[in-house]
Coordinates of C-alpha atoms in Angstrom, one line a residue:
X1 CA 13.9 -9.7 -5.3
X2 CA 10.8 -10.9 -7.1
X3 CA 10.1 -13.4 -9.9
X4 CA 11.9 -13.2 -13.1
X5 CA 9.9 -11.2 -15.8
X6 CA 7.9 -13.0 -18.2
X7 CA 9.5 -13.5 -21.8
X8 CA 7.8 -11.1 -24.5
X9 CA 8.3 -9.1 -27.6
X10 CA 10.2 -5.4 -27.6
X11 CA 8.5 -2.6 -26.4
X12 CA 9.1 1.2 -28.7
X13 CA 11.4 3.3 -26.3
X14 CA 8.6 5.7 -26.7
X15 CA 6.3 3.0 -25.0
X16 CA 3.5 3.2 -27.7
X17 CA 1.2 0.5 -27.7
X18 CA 1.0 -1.7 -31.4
X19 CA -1.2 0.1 -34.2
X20 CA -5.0 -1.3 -34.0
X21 CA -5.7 -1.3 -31.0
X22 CA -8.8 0.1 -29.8
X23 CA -10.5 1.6 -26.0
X24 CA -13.2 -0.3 -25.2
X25 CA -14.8 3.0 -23.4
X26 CA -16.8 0.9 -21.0
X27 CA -13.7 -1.0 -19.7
X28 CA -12.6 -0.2 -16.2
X29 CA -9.6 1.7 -16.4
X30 CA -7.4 1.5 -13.0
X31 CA -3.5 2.6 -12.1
X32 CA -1.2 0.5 -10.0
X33 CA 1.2 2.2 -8.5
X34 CA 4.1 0.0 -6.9
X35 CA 6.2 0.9 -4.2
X36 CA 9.3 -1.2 -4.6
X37 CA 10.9 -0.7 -0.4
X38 CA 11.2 -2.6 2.2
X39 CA 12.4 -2.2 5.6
X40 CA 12.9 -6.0 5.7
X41 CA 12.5 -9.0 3.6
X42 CA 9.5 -11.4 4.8
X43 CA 11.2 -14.9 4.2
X44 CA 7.9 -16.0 2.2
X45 CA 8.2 -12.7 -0.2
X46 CA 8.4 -13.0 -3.6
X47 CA 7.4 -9.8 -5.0
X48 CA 9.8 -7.1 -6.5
X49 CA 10.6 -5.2 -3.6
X50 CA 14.2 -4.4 -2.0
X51 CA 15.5 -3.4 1.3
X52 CA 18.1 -0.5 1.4
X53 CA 21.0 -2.6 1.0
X54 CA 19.6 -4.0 -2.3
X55 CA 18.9 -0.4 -4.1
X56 CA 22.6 -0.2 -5.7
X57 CA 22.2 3.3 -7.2
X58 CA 18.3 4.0 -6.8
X59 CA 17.0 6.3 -3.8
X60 CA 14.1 6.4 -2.2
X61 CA 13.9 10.2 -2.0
X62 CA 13.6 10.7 -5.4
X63 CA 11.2 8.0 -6.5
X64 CA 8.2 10.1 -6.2
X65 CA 9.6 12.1 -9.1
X66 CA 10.5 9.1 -10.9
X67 CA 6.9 7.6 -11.1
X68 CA 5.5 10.6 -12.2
X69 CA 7.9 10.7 -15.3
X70 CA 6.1 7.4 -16.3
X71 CA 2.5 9.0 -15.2
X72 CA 3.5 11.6 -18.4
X73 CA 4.7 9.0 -20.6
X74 CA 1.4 6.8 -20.4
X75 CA -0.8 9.7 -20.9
X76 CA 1.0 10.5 -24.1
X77 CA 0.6 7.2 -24.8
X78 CA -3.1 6.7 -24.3
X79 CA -3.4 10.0 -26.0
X80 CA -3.2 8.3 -29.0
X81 CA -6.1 6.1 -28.5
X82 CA -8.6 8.9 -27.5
X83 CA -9.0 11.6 -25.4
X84 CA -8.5 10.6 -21.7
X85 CA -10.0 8.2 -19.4
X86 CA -11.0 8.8 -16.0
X87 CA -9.3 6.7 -13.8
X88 CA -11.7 4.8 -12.0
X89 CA -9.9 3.5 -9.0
X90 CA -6.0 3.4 -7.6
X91 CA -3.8 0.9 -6.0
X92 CA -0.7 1.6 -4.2
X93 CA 1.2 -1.5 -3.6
X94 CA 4.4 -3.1 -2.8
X95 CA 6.6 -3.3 -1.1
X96 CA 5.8 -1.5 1.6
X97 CA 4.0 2.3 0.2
X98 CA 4.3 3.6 3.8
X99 CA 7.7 3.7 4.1
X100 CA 8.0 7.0 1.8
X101 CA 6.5 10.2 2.9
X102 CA 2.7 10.7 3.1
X103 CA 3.7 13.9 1.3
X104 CA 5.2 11.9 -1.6
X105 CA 2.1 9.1 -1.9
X106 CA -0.1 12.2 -2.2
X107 CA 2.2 13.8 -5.0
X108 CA 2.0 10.6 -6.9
X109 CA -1.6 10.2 -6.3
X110 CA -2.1 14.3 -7.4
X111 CA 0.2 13.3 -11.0
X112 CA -2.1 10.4 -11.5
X113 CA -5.2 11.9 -10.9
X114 CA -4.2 15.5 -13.4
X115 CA -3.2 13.0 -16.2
X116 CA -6.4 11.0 -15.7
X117 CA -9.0 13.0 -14.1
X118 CA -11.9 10.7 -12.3
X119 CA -15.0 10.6 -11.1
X120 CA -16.2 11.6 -7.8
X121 CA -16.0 8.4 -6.4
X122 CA -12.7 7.0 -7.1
X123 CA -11.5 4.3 -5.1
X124 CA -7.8 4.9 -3.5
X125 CA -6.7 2.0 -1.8
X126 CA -2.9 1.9 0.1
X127 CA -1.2 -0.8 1.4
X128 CA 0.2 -0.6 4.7
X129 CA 2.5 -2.3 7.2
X130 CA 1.0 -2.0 10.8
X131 CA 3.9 -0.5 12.0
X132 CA 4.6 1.8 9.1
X133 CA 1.4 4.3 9.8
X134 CA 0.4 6.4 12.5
X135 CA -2.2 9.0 12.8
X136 CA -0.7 11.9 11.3
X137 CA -0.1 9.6 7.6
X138 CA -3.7 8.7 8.3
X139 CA -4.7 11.6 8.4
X140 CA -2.5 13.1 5.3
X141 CA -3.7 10.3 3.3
X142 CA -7.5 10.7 4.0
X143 CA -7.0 14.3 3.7
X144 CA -5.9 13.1 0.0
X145 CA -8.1 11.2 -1.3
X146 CA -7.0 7.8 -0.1
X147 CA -10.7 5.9 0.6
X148 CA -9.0 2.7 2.1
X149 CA -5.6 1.5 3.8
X150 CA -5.2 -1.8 3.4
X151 CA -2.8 -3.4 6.7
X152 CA -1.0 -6.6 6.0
X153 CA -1.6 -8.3 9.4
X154 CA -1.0 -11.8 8.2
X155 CA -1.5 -13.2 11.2
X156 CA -2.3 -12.6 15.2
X157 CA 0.3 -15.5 16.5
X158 CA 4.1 -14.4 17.5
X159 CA 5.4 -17.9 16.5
X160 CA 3.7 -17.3 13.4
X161 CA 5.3 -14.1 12.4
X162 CA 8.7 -15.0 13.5
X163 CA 8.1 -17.9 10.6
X164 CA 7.2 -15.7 8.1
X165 CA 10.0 -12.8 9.4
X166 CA 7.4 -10.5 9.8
X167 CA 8.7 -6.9 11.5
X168 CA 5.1 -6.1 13.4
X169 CA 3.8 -7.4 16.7
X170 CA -0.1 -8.1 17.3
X171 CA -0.7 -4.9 18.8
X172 CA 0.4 -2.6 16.1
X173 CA -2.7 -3.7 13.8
X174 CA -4.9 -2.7 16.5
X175 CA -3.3 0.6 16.4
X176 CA -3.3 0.9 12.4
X177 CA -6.7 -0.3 12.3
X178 CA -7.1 2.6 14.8
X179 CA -5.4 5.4 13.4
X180 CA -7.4 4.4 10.2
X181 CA -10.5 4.8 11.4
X182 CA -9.6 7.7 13.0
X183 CA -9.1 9.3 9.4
X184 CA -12.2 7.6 7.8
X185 CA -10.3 5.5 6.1
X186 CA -11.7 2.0 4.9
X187 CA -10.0 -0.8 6.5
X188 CA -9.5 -3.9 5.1
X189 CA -7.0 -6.3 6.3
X190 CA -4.8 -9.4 5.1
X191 CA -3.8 -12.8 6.5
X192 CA -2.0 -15.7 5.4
X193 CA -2.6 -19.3 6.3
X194 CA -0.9 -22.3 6.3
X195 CA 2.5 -21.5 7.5
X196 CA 4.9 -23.9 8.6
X197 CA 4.0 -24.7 12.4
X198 CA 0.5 -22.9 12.2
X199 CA -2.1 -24.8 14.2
X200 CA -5.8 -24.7 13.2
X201 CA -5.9 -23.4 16.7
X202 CA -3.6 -20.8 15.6
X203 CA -5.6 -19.4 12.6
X204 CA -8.8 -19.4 14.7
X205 CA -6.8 -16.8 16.9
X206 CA -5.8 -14.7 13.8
X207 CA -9.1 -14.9 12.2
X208 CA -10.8 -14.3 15.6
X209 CA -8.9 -11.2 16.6
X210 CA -8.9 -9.5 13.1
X211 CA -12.6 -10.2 12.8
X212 CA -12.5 -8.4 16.5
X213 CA -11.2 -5.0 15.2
X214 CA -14.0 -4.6 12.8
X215 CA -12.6 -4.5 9.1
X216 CA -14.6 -3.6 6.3
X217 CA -12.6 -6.1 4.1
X218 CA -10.2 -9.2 4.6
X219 CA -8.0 -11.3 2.3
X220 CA -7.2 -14.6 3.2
X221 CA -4.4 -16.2 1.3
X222 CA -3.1 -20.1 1.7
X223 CA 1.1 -19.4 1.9
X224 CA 3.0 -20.5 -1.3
X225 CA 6.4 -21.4 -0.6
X226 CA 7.8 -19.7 -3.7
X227 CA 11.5 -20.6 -5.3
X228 CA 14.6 -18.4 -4.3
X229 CA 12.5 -17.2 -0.6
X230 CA 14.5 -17.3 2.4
X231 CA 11.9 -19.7 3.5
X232 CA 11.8 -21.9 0.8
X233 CA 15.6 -22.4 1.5
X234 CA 14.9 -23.0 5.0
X235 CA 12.1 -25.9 3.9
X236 CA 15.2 -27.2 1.6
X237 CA 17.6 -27.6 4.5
X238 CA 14.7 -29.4 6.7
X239 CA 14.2 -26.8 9.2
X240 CA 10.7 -26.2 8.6
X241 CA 8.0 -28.2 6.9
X242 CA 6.2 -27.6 3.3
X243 CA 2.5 -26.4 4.0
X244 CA -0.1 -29.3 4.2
X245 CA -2.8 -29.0 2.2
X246 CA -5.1 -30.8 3.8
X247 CA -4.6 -28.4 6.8
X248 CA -4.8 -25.5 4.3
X249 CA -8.1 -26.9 3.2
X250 CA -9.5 -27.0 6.5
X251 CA -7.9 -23.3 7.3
X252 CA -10.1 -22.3 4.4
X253 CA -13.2 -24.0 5.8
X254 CA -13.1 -22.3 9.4
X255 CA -12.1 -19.1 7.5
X256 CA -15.3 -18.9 5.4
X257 CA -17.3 -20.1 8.4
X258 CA -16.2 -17.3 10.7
X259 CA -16.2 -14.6 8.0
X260 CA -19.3 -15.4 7.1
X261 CA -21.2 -15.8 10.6
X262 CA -19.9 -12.2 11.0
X263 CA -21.3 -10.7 8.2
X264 CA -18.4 -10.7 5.9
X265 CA -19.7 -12.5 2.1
X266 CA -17.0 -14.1 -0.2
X267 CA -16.9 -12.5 -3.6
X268 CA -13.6 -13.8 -4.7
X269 CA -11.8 -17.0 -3.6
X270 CA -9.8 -14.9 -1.2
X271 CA -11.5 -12.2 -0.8
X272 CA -14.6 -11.1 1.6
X273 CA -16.4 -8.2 2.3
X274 CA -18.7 -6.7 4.9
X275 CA -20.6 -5.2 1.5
X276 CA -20.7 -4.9 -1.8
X277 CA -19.5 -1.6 -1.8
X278 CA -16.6 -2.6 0.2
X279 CA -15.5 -4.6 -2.2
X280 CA -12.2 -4.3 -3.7
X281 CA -13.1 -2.6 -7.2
X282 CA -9.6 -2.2 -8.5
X283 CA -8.7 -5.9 -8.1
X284 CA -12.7 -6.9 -9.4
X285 CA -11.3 -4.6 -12.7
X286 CA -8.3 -7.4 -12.8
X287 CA -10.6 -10.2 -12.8
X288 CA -13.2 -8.5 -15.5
X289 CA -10.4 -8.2 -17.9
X290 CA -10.7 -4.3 -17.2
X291 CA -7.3 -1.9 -18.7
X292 CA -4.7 -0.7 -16.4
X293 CA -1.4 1.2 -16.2
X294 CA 1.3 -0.5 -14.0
X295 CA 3.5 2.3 -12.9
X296 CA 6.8 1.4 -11.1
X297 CA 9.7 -1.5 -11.3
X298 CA 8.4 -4.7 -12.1
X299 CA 4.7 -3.5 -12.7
X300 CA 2.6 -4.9 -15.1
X301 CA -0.2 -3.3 -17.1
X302 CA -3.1 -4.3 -19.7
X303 CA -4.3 -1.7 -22.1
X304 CA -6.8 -3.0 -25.0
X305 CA -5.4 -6.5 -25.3
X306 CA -1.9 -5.9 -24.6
X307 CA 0.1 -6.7 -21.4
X308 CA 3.2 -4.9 -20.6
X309 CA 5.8 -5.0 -17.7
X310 CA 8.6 -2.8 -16.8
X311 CA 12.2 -3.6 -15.9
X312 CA 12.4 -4.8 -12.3
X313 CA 15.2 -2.7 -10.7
X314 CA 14.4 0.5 -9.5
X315 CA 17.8 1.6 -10.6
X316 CA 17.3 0.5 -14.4
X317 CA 13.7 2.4 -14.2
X318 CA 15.0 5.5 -13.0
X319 CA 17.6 5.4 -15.6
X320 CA 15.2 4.9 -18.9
X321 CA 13.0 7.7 -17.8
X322 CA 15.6 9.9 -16.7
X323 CA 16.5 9.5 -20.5
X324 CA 13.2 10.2 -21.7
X325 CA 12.6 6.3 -22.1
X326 CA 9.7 3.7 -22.0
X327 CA 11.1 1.6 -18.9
X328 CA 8.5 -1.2 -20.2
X329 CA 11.0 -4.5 -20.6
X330 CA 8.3 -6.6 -22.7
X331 CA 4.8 -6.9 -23.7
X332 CA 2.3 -9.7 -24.9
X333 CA -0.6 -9.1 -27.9
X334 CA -3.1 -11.1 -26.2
X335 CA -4.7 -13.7 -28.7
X336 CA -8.5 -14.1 -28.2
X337 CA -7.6 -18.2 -27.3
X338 CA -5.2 -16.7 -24.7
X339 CA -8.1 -13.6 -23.6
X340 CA -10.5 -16.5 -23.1
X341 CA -8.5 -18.5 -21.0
X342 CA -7.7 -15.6 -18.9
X343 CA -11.6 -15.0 -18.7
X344 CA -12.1 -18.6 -17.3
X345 CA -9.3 -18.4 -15.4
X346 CA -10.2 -15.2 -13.4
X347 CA -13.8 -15.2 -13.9
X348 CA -14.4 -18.3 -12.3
X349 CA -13.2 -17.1 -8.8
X350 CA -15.5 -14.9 -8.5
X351 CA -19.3 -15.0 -6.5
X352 CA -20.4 -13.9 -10.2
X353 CA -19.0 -16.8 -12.1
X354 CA -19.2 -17.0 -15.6
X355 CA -21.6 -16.9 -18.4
X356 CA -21.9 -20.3 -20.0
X357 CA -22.1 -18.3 -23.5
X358 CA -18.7 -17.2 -22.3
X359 CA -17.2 -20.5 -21.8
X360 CA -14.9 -22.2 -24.6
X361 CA -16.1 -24.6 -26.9
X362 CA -16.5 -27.9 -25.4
X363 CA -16.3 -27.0 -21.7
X364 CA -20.4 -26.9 -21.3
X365 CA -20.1 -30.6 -22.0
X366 CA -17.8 -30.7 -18.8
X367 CA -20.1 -29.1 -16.5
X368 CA -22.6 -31.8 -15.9
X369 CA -19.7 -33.5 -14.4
X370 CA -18.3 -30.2 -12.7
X371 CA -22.1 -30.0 -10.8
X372 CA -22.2 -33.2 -10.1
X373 CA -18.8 -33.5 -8.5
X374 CA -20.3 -30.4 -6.2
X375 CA -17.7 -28.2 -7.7
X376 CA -19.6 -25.5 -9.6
X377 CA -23.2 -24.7 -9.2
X378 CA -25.9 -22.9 -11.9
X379 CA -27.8 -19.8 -11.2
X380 CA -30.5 -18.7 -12.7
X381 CA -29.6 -16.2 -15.0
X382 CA -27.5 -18.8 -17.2
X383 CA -24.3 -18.6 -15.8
X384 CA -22.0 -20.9 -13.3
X385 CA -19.7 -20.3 -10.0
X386 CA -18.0 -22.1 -7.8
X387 CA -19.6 -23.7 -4.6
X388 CA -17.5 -23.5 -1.3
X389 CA -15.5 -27.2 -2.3
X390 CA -14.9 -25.7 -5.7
X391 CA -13.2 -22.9 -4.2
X392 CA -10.8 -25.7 -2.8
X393 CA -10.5 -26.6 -6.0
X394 CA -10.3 -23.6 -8.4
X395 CA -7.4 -25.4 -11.1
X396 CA -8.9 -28.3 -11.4
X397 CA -12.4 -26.8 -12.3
X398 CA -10.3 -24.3 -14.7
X399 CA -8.3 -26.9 -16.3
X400 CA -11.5 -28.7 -16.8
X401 CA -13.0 -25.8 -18.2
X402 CA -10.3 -25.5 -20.3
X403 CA -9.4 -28.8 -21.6

């Protein structure tokens, strides 16, 4: 039911951030909203979702009401650093968002969107299962607001999906992508590579038929087998094998090969788009350092230097804010050796790179050896990214970095 929280200091039942700290008015400013159901669990899932069996006490029907205490509380709360921000973009993710009413989305999208008003162009992005959406939420969603659903198609192979206990057949992305389109709706779509059996042959197929239906925007992710997953268990008892990485590597290759030829450009290790406008500009905020609220169980959030994170069970955060309390579990004052590393760490994933003036002392004595290695390349305008073999190799260019 997701990884264990990390370990912080208190957070005020009130929820108030610690005195001192100050908006930086040109900092992105984004709200995740996460959806915390699941019809079924995928045996590779880590993340804090929870079937129905697994609610004990929380209900689904309600939830909408729920988040939106926590909408309330954070505007009080950012109240007190200045008058409010415009939300520049929100994210809807799980879990599985579909599974509640279009109606209810929309609500939570409406609370977020009074307590923060945006601009014109605000990016709404939803995540989707392929057999969670039809026309009509399509259509109640892009009547909304919502600018892009974003369908976890993981892969186009049946022995695949039965691996990673995946609910959807091939067809029902075509029809998702479909429906979406229908709307207006943005599509971007994601896939995971590597799993236990998967061919090369197999992820040409995926990549092949998802680059087929025409997305706008496609995640690629190499499969971690994470602790506690049904499938990690299965890999324990020598049913399946653990991903090779040499197989992963060359998944990667073919990946940015095809994506590429079909006029799709990286921008972040695992990301591509057919644009720059079809970027992803809630996640881009993550990797810029910009400020976000984290609404739901389990969420996490950065305002100003500090990261916070609620209590995971949807029960537990249904029960603080029906009491009029913070349901944040635990937050971390950044240091500026800590908000550094974060900047290299992030930063250097992306087709920007990083500013050499940016980097921490020492590490531009490391990147002789970084170029020459083929890892990282310069550009002109004094700054650094990774070439296509660096990408293969993001931690150990980032532990150079930071060394």
């Amino acid at each position: 039911m997701g990884a264990a929280l990390p370990v912080g200091e208190p957070v005020p039942t009130d929820g108030s951030l610690p005195s001192g700290r100050v908006i930086d008015p040109s900092a992105p400013f984004g709200a995740y909203l996460h959806i915390p159901f699941c019809r079924v669990r995928c045996g590779y899932c880590d993340f804090n979702t929870y079937t129905a069996t697994e609610l004990r006490g929380a209900r689904q029907y309600d939830y909408a009401d729920t988040l939106l205490r926590e909408v309330t509380l954070a505007r009080r709360v950012l109240s007190d650093l200045g008058p409010p921000r415009p939300v520049q973009t929100v994210f809807f993710g799980g879990g599985t968002p579909t599974l509640l009413p279009a109606d209810d989305l929309v609500r939570m999208l409406d609370g977020v969107r009074a307590a923060f008003p945006g601009a014109d162009d605000v990016e709404v992005t939803v995540e989707a299962n392929p057999d969670t959406v039809d026309a009509v939420v399509a259509g109640r969603l892009a009547d909304a607001g919502v600018t892009r659903l974003s369908i976890g198609m993981q892969s186009a192979v049946g022995h695949v999906l039965d691996t990673l206990d995946r609910s959807h057949g091939r067809d029902a992305v075509a029809t998702a992508v479909a429906v979406a389109r229908d709307a207006g709706l943005g599509v971007s779509l994601d896939l995971i590579y590597g799993t236990p059996g998967e061919s090369l042959s197999d992820w040409r197929t995926s990549l092949e038929t998802a680059l087929a239906l025409g997305p706008d925007h496609l995640s690629a992710y190499a499969l971690i087998v994470e602790d506690g997953t049904a499938l990690a268990r299965r890999i324990r008892r020598g049913e399946l094998s653990l991903p090779d990485d040499d197989l992963q590597a060359e998944m990667y290759e073919l990946a940015d090969d095809l994506l590429t030829e079909a006029g799709l450009s990286w921008y972040e290790v695992s990301n591509w788009a057919r644009t720059s406008a079809d970027r992803c500009r809630h996640n881009a905020a993550y990797w810029q350092g910009g400020d976000w609220w984290g609404f739901g169980p389990g969420a996490h959030g950065h305002i100003a230097g500090t990261r916070f994170w609620n209590v995971r069970h949807p029960a537990a955060y249904a029960q603080r804010l029906a009491h009029g309390l913070s349901p944040a579990a635990g937050r971390e004052v950044l240091t500026a050796s800590s908000r550094l590393l974060e900047t290299v760490l992030l930063g250097v994933r992306t087709r920007e790179g990083l500013g050499i003036a940016s980097l921490p002392p020492g590490a531009s004595a490391a990147l002789p050896e970084l170029v020459a290695d083929g890892l990282v390349e310069p550009r002109p305008d004094d700054r650094v990214r990774l070439t296509r073999r660096g990408r293969l190799l993001a931690d150990r260019v980032v532990r150079t970095l930071t060394a």
